PDB file of C-alpha atoms in Angstrom:
ATOM      1  CA  UNK A1490     150.805  91.272  86.935  1.00  0.00           C
ATOM      2  CA  UNK A1491     151.793  92.647  90.345  1.00  0.00           C
ATOM      3  CA  UNK A1492     151.937  90.083  93.140  1.00  0.00           C
ATOM      4  CA  UNK A1493     152.146  90.333  96.909  1.00  0.00           C
ATOM      5  CA  UNK A1494     152.587  87.086  98.838  1.00  0.00           C
ATOM      6  CA  UNK A1495     152.351  86.741 102.604  1.00  0.00           C
ATOM      7  CA  UNK A1496     153.466  83.860 104.761  1.00  0.00           C
ATOM      8  CA  UNK A1497     152.448  82.066 106.769  1.00  0.00           C
ATOM      9  CA  UNK A1498     148.727  82.324 106.004  1.00  0.00           C
ATOM     10  CA  UNK A1499     147.912  81.523 109.612  1.00  0.00           C
ATOM     11  CA  UNK A1500     149.788  81.260 112.850  1.00  0.00           C
ATOM     12  CA  UNK A1501     148.868  80.285 116.414  1.00  0.00           C
ATOM     13  CA  UNK A1502     151.119  81.373 119.269  1.00  0.00           C
ATOM     14  CA  UNK A1503     150.963  81.712 123.037  1.00  0.00           C
ATOM     15  CA  UNK A1504     150.899  85.015 124.836  1.00  0.00           C
ATOM     16  CA  UNK A1505     154.398  86.331 125.320  1.00  0.00           C
ATOM     17  CA  UNK A1506     155.818  84.716 122.185  1.00  0.00           C
ATOM     18  CA  UNK A1507     157.575  86.721 119.464  1.00  0.00           C
ATOM     19  CA  UNK A1508     156.278  86.350 115.912  1.00  0.00           C
ATOM     20  CA  UNK A1509     157.626  87.279 112.487  1.00  0.00           C
ATOM     21  CA  UNK A1510     155.286  87.752 109.548  1.00  0.00           C
ATOM     22  CA  UNK A1511     156.617  87.791 105.992  1.00  0.00           C
ATOM     23  CA  UNK A1512     155.640  89.691 102.879  1.00  0.00           C
ATOM     24  CA  UNK A1513     157.288  89.389  99.471  1.00  0.00           C
ATOM     25  CA  UNK A1514     156.393  91.300  96.339  1.00  0.00           C
ATOM     26  CA  UNK A1515     156.883  91.148  92.591  1.00  0.00           C
ATOM     27  CA  UNK A1516     155.739  94.469  91.197  1.00  0.00           C
ATOM     28  CA  UNK A1517     156.690  96.981  88.543  1.00  0.00           C
ATOM     29  CA  UNK A1518     158.208 100.200  89.806  1.00  0.00           C
ATOM     30  CA  UNK A1519     157.914  99.616  93.573  1.00  0.00           C
ATOM     31  CA  UNK A1520     157.189 102.779  95.554  1.00  0.00           C
ATOM     32  CA  UNK A1521     156.270 101.776  99.099  1.00  0.00           C
ATOM     33  CA  UNK A1522     154.992  98.955 101.293  1.00  0.00           C
ATOM     34  CA  UNK A1523     152.294  99.292 103.944  1.00  0.00           C
ATOM     35  CA  UNK A1524     151.236  97.041 106.815  1.00  0.00           C
ATOM     36  CA  UNK A1525     147.676  97.002 108.126  1.00  0.00           C
ATOM     37  CA  UNK A1526     145.971  95.177 111.003  1.00  0.00           C
ATOM     38  CA  UNK A1527     142.432  93.932 110.358  1.00  0.00           C
ATOM     39  CA  UNK A1528     140.243  92.742 113.181  1.00  0.00           C
ATOM     40  CA  UNK A1529     136.515  92.391 112.638  1.00  0.00           C
ATOM     41  CA  UNK A1530     136.186  95.295 110.272  1.00  0.00           C
ATOM     42  CA  UNK A1531     138.336  98.079 108.845  1.00  0.00           C
ATOM     43  CA  UNK A1532     142.046  97.555 108.192  1.00  0.00           C
ATOM     44  CA  UNK A1533     143.940  99.934 110.460  1.00  0.00           C
ATOM     45  CA  UNK A1534     147.250 101.377 109.351  1.00  0.00           C
ATOM     46  CA  UNK A1535     150.438 100.251 111.088  1.00  0.00           C
ATOM     47  CA  UNK A1536     153.501 101.248 109.044  1.00  0.00           C
ATOM     48  CA  UNK A1537     154.653 102.552 105.695  1.00  0.00           C
ATOM     49  CA  UNK A1538     158.125 101.651 104.428  1.00  0.00           C
ATOM     50  CA  UNK A1539     159.837 103.377 101.524  1.00  0.00           C
ATOM     51  CA  UNK A1540     163.324 103.624 100.074  1.00  0.00           C
ATOM     52  CA  UNK A1541     164.003 106.462 102.495  1.00  0.00           C
ATOM     53  CA  UNK A1542     162.435 104.760 105.510  1.00  0.00           C
ATOM     54  CA  UNK A1543     163.202 101.053 105.552  1.00  0.00           C
ATOM     55  CA  UNK A1544     162.716 100.436 109.270  1.00  0.00           C
ATOM     56  CA  UNK A1545     159.833 101.448 111.518  1.00  0.00           C
ATOM     57  CA  UNK A1546     159.021 100.703 115.148  1.00  0.00           C
ATOM     58  CA  UNK A1547     156.055 101.360 117.371  1.00  0.00           C
ATOM     59  CA  UNK A1548     155.932  99.787 120.789  1.00  0.00           C
ATOM     60  CA  UNK A1549     156.083  96.023 120.425  1.00  0.00           C
ATOM     61  CA  UNK A1550     155.710  96.143 116.651  1.00  0.00           C
ATOM     62  CA  UNK A1551     158.525  96.734 114.187  1.00  0.00           C
ATOM     63  CA  UNK A1552     158.979  96.301 110.466  1.00  0.00           C
ATOM     64  CA  UNK A1553     161.882  96.203 108.037  1.00  0.00           C
ATOM     65  CA  UNK A1554     161.957  96.545 104.252  1.00  0.00           C
ATOM     66  CA  UNK A1555     164.575  94.590 102.279  1.00  0.00           C
ATOM     67  CA  UNK A1556     164.594  96.115  98.803  1.00  0.00           C
ATOM     68  CA  UNK A1557     167.251  93.698  97.598  1.00  0.00           C
ATOM     69  CA  UNK A1558     165.162  90.667  98.568  1.00  0.00           C
ATOM     70  CA  UNK A1559     161.889  92.398  97.602  1.00  0.00           C
ATOM     71  CA  UNK A1560     160.388  91.615 100.953  1.00  0.00           C
ATOM     72  CA  UNK A1561     159.396  92.917 104.351  1.00  0.00           C
ATOM     73  CA  UNK A1562     158.926  91.455 107.787  1.00  0.00           C
ATOM     74  CA  UNK A1563     156.631  92.505 110.618  1.00  0.00           C
ATOM     75  CA  UNK A1564     157.792  91.555 114.099  1.00  0.00           C
ATOM     76  CA  UNK A1565     155.601  91.484 117.157  1.00  0.00           C
ATOM     77  CA  UNK A1566     157.290  90.894 120.493  1.00  0.00           C
ATOM     78  CA  UNK A1567     155.644  89.824 123.759  1.00  0.00           C
ATOM     79  CA  UNK A1568     152.389  89.036 121.959  1.00  0.00           C
ATOM     80  CA  UNK A1569     149.048  89.673 123.682  1.00  0.00           C
ATOM     81  CA  UNK A1570     145.580  88.314 122.933  1.00  0.00           C
ATOM     82  CA  UNK A1571     144.705  91.737 121.553  1.00  0.00           C
ATOM     83  CA  UNK A1572     147.232  91.165 118.769  1.00  0.00           C
ATOM     84  CA  UNK A1573     144.962  88.471 117.321  1.00  0.00           C
ATOM     85  CA  UNK A1574     143.991  89.746 113.893  1.00  0.00           C
ATOM     86  CA  UNK A1575     144.713  89.446 110.190  1.00  0.00           C
ATOM     87  CA  UNK A1576     147.855  91.335 109.201  1.00  0.00           C
ATOM     88  CA  UNK A1577     147.784  92.651 105.650  1.00  0.00           C
ATOM     89  CA  UNK A1578     150.717  93.746 103.529  1.00  0.00           C
ATOM     90  CA  UNK A1579     150.114  96.094 100.587  1.00  0.00           C
ATOM     91  CA  UNK A1580     152.293  97.710  97.950  1.00  0.00           C
ATOM     92  CA  UNK A1581     152.115 100.906  95.903  1.00  0.00           C
ATOM     93  CA  UNK A1582     153.619 100.264  92.470  1.00  0.00           C
ATOM     94  CA  UNK A1583     153.474 101.428  88.894  1.00  0.00           C
ATOM     95  CA  UNK A1584     153.889 104.897  87.515  1.00  0.00           C
ATOM     96  CA  UNK A1585     151.305 107.293  88.854  1.00  0.00           C
ATOM     97  CA  UNK A1586     148.967 104.582  90.175  1.00  0.00           C
ATOM     98  CA  UNK A1587     147.247 105.046  93.507  1.00  0.00           C
ATOM     99  CA  UNK A1588     145.922 101.551  93.935  1.00  0.00           C
ATOM    100  CA  UNK A1589     147.275  99.339  96.670  1.00  0.00           C
ATOM    101  CA  UNK A1590     147.941  95.688  95.823  1.00  0.00           C
ATOM    102  CA  UNK A1591     147.311  93.538  98.885  1.00  0.00           C
ATOM    103  CA  UNK A1592     148.473  90.104  99.920  1.00  0.00           C
ATOM    104  CA  UNK A1593     146.016  87.578 101.319  1.00  0.00           C
ATOM    105  CA  UNK A1594     147.046  88.360 104.868  1.00  0.00           C
ATOM    106  CA  UNK A1595     148.388  86.370 107.805  1.00  0.00           C
ATOM    107  CA  UNK A1596     145.839  85.357 110.415  1.00  0.00           C
ATOM    108  CA  UNK A1597     147.487  85.542 113.829  1.00  0.00           C
ATOM    109  CA  UNK A1598     145.839  83.910 116.822  1.00  0.00           C
ATOM    110  CA  UNK A1599     147.347  84.551 120.260  1.00  0.00           C
ATOM    111  CA  UNK A1600     146.130  82.165 122.945  1.00  0.00           C
ATOM    112  CA  UNK A1601     146.464  82.792 126.675  1.00  0.00           C
TER     113      UNK A1601
ATOM    114  CA  UNK B 668     138.438 113.801 113.954  1.00  0.00           C
ATOM    115  CA  UNK B 669     135.985 111.213 112.674  1.00  0.00           C
ATOM    116  CA  UNK B 670     137.137 108.370 110.492  1.00  0.00           C
ATOM    117  CA  UNK B 671     135.799 107.061 107.213  1.00  0.00           C
ATOM    118  CA  UNK B 672     132.157 106.053 107.515  1.00  0.00           C
ATOM    119  CA  UNK B 673     130.148 103.718 105.304  1.00  0.00           C
ATOM    120  CA  UNK B 674     126.460 103.073 105.027  1.00  0.00           C
ATOM    121  CA  UNK B 675     124.818 100.617 105.249  1.00  0.00           C
ATOM    122  CA  UNK B 676     127.042  98.267 107.224  1.00  0.00           C
ATOM    123  CA  UNK B 677     125.154  95.222 105.994  1.00  0.00           C
ATOM    124  CA  UNK B 678     122.994  94.655 102.941  1.00  0.00           C
ATOM    125  CA  UNK B 679     121.128  91.519 101.941  1.00  0.00           C
ATOM    126  CA  UNK B 680     119.580  91.525  98.516  1.00  0.00           C
ATOM    127  CA  UNK B 681     118.168  89.135  95.965  1.00  0.00           C
ATOM    128  CA  UNK B 682     119.958  88.358  92.743  1.00  0.00           C
ATOM    129  CA  UNK B 683     119.070  90.822  90.042  1.00  0.00           C
ATOM    130  CA  UNK B 684     118.374  93.756  92.363  1.00  0.00           C
ATOM    131  CA  UNK B 685     120.341  97.010  92.344  1.00  0.00           C
ATOM    132  CA  UNK B 686     122.185  98.182  95.441  1.00  0.00           C
ATOM    133  CA  UNK B 687     123.917 101.439  96.347  1.00  0.00           C
ATOM    134  CA  UNK B 688     126.510 102.032  99.046  1.00  0.00           C
ATOM    135  CA  UNK B 689     127.694 105.321 100.458  1.00  0.00           C
ATOM    136  CA  UNK B 690     131.107 106.351 101.746  1.00  0.00           C
ATOM    137  CA  UNK B 691     131.945 109.523 103.664  1.00  0.00           C
ATOM    138  CA  UNK B 692     135.708 110.104 103.740  1.00  0.00           C
ATOM    139  CA  UNK B 693     137.718 111.815 106.423  1.00  0.00           C
ATOM    140  CA  UNK B 694     137.065 115.521 106.183  1.00  0.00           C
ATOM    141  CA  UNK B 695     139.300 117.275 103.645  1.00  0.00           C
ATOM    142  CA  UNK B 696     140.772 114.079 102.245  1.00  0.00           C
ATOM    143  CA  UNK B 697     141.084 114.624  98.507  1.00  0.00           C
ATOM    144  CA  UNK B 698     141.460 110.989  97.490  1.00  0.00           C
ATOM    145  CA  UNK B 699     138.838 108.276  97.866  1.00  0.00           C
ATOM    146  CA  UNK B 700     139.166 104.586  97.009  1.00  0.00           C
ATOM    147  CA  UNK B 701     136.859 101.590  96.745  1.00  0.00           C
ATOM    148  CA  UNK B 702     138.024  98.028  97.353  1.00  0.00           C
ATOM    149  CA  UNK B 703     136.300  94.666  97.498  1.00  0.00           C
ATOM    150  CA  UNK B 704     137.291  91.928  99.924  1.00  0.00           C
ATOM    151  CA  UNK B 705     136.124  88.318  99.884  1.00  0.00           C
ATOM    152  CA  UNK B 706     136.713  85.732 102.587  1.00  0.00           C
ATOM    153  CA  UNK B 707     140.334  84.705 102.893  1.00  0.00           C
ATOM    154  CA  UNK B 708     141.549  87.358 100.480  1.00  0.00           C
ATOM    155  CA  UNK B 709     143.095  90.775 100.819  1.00  0.00           C
ATOM    156  CA  UNK B 710     141.203  93.818  99.549  1.00  0.00           C
ATOM    157  CA  UNK B 711     141.142  94.206  95.757  1.00  0.00           C
ATOM    158  CA  UNK B 712     141.201  97.665  94.222  1.00  0.00           C
ATOM    159  CA  UNK B 713     138.094  98.768  92.328  1.00  0.00           C
ATOM    160  CA  UNK B 714     138.391 102.486  91.657  1.00  0.00           C
ATOM    161  CA  UNK B 715     139.881 105.772  92.849  1.00  0.00           C
ATOM    162  CA  UNK B 716     138.801 109.426  92.864  1.00  0.00           C
ATOM    163  CA  UNK B 717     140.801 112.566  93.280  1.00  0.00           C
ATOM    164  CA  UNK B 718     138.245 115.183  94.288  1.00  0.00           C
ATOM    165  CA  UNK B 719     135.324 114.522  91.907  1.00  0.00           C
ATOM    166  CA  UNK B 720     137.387 112.988  89.098  1.00  0.00           C
ATOM    167  CA  UNK B 721     137.471 109.201  88.736  1.00  0.00           C
ATOM    168  CA  UNK B 722     141.094 108.623  87.755  1.00  0.00           C
ATOM    169  CA  UNK B 723     141.578 104.857  87.945  1.00  0.00           C
ATOM    170  CA  UNK B 724     139.313 101.872  87.410  1.00  0.00           C
ATOM    171  CA  UNK B 725     140.194  98.226  87.808  1.00  0.00           C
ATOM    172  CA  UNK B 726     139.183  95.705  85.196  1.00  0.00           C
ATOM    173  CA  UNK B 727     137.285  94.095  88.108  1.00  0.00           C
ATOM    174  CA  UNK B 728     134.841  96.975  87.795  1.00  0.00           C
ATOM    175  CA  UNK B 729     132.419  95.531  85.262  1.00  0.00           C
ATOM    176  CA  UNK B 730     129.726  97.526  83.451  1.00  0.00           C
ATOM    177  CA  UNK B 731     127.319  96.675  86.255  1.00  0.00           C
ATOM    178  CA  UNK B 732     129.378  98.719  88.706  1.00  0.00           C
ATOM    179  CA  UNK B 733     129.393 102.491  88.770  1.00  0.00           C
ATOM    180  CA  UNK B 734     130.926 104.883  91.250  1.00  0.00           C
ATOM    181  CA  UNK B 735     130.464 108.611  91.664  1.00  0.00           C
ATOM    182  CA  UNK B 736     131.810 111.384  93.811  1.00  0.00           C
ATOM    183  CA  UNK B 737     129.754 114.317  92.545  1.00  0.00           C
ATOM    184  CA  UNK B 738     130.964 117.129  94.791  1.00  0.00           C
ATOM    185  CA  UNK B 739     134.314 115.745  95.775  1.00  0.00           C
ATOM    186  CA  UNK B 740     133.069 114.759  99.222  1.00  0.00           C
ATOM    187  CA  UNK B 741     131.034 111.565  99.731  1.00  0.00           C
ATOM    188  CA  UNK B 742     130.994 108.786  97.154  1.00  0.00           C
ATOM    189  CA  UNK B 743     128.472 106.162  96.080  1.00  0.00           C
ATOM    190  CA  UNK B 744     129.074 102.735  94.592  1.00  0.00           C
ATOM    191  CA  UNK B 745     126.150 101.194  92.725  1.00  0.00           C
ATOM    192  CA  UNK B 746     125.909  97.589  91.595  1.00  0.00           C
ATOM    193  CA  UNK B 747     123.192  96.849  89.067  1.00  0.00           C
ATOM    194  CA  UNK B 748     121.640  93.425  88.502  1.00  0.00           C
ATOM    195  CA  UNK B 749     123.523  91.882  91.406  1.00  0.00           C
ATOM    196  CA  UNK B 750     124.920  88.375  91.099  1.00  0.00           C
ATOM    197  CA  UNK B 751     125.855  85.920  93.820  1.00  0.00           C
ATOM    198  CA  UNK B 752     129.511  86.480  92.952  1.00  0.00           C
ATOM    199  CA  UNK B 753     129.126  90.095  94.070  1.00  0.00           C
ATOM    200  CA  UNK B 754     128.788  88.956  97.690  1.00  0.00           C
ATOM    201  CA  UNK B 755     131.735  90.519  99.493  1.00  0.00           C
ATOM    202  CA  UNK B 756     132.813  93.261 101.868  1.00  0.00           C
ATOM    203  CA  UNK B 757     133.036  96.609 100.065  1.00  0.00           C
ATOM    204  CA  UNK B 758     135.633  98.842 101.681  1.00  0.00           C
ATOM    205  CA  UNK B 759     136.120 102.540 101.188  1.00  0.00           C
ATOM    206  CA  UNK B 760     139.320 104.378 102.033  1.00  0.00           C
ATOM    207  CA  UNK B 761     140.475 107.973 101.862  1.00  0.00           C
ATOM    208  CA  UNK B 762     143.781 109.792 101.949  1.00  0.00           C
ATOM    209  CA  UNK B 763     145.066 113.343 101.945  1.00  0.00           C
ATOM    210  CA  UNK B 764     147.531 114.470  99.298  1.00  0.00           C
ATOM    211  CA  UNK B 765     150.816 114.387 101.202  1.00  0.00           C
ATOM    212  CA  UNK B 766     153.516 113.752  98.638  1.00  0.00           C
ATOM    213  CA  UNK B 767     152.827 114.720  95.056  1.00  0.00           C
ATOM    214  CA  UNK B 768     156.066 113.234  93.740  1.00  0.00           C
ATOM    215  CA  UNK B 769     156.300 109.829  95.336  1.00  0.00           C
ATOM    216  CA  UNK B 770     152.530 109.410  95.740  1.00  0.00           C
ATOM    217  CA  UNK B 771     152.662 107.218  98.795  1.00  0.00           C
ATOM    218  CA  UNK B 772     149.626 108.399 100.688  1.00  0.00           C
ATOM    219  CA  UNK B 773     148.435 106.421 103.677  1.00  0.00           C
ATOM    220  CA  UNK B 774     144.952 105.116 102.973  1.00  0.00           C
ATOM    221  CA  UNK B 775     142.555 105.079 105.923  1.00  0.00           C
ATOM    222  CA  UNK B 776     139.776 102.529 105.676  1.00  0.00           C
ATOM    223  CA  UNK B 777     136.145 102.590 106.715  1.00  0.00           C
ATOM    224  CA  UNK B 778     134.325  99.684 108.405  1.00  0.00           C
ATOM    225  CA  UNK B 779     132.976  98.345 105.130  1.00  0.00           C
ATOM    226  CA  UNK B 780     129.582  97.319 103.782  1.00  0.00           C
ATOM    227  CA  UNK B 781     128.993  93.589 103.787  1.00  0.00           C
ATOM    228  CA  UNK B 782     126.859  92.586 100.797  1.00  0.00           C
ATOM    229  CA  UNK B 783     125.091  89.242 100.645  1.00  0.00           C
ATOM    230  CA  UNK B 784     123.343  88.341  97.390  1.00  0.00           C
ATOM    231  CA  UNK B 785     120.828  85.511  97.732  1.00  0.00           C
TER     232      UNK B 785
END
C-alpha cells in the first residue's frame, strides 16, 4: 500500500525563523510529488516536483525532491504569521492512476 | 476565472438520512475528483471522473456512496443511510488534461462540504 509520511506533525516558530518540512514516500511507480497549503478550507497548490523538475522556488518558499532518498523538503524562510497553516504533501503513483495519496500534513504555527 | 465551488458548505443530518453534495469544477476542466478529509488526516481519495466517465473508485467508496457527473460538468456525491463515521469534510478538485503521458495534472480544490452526522 502506498504511504506518504510527513514530519514533524506540528511545529511552532517565531516570525522571521526559517522552517523545513519533510515528506517521505513509499509508493509504486512514483510519478510526481505535490505540496499544498491548507488554511481554514481548500488546499491551495504550491509546487509540483517531478523527475524533470526536482527543485522549485516561489518567493520565500522552495522545495526539493530527492528521488534517491524518496523524499522532499519544503523550506520557508523569514516566516510570517500568514504562513500559519497545514502543509500537505501528496504523491501521484501507480500506472495510469489519477488519485493523489496525501500525508497527514504538518501544522505550522508562526507566532509574532 | 472562478475556482472550484461546492454546495452546501455545511450539512448537519441525522443518522440514516440521505445527503447529496454538489461540485462545480473550474470551467473546461475535464477531470474531477472527490476526496474525504477527517480531522488530523490528509485528504483520502474517493473517486475520479474524466468528462462523464467514472474511471477510478477507492475501496473507501462503499455501496452507500454514489457519484455522478452526467454531462461532464458538475458532479454530485450522494451518501445514503448516513452513519456517524461519515462525518468529515468532503473535498472536490478538478484539473485540466495537461500531460497525457506522465499524467501529473495539478488538482485544484474547492472549499469543501463539512458533513456532521448526529
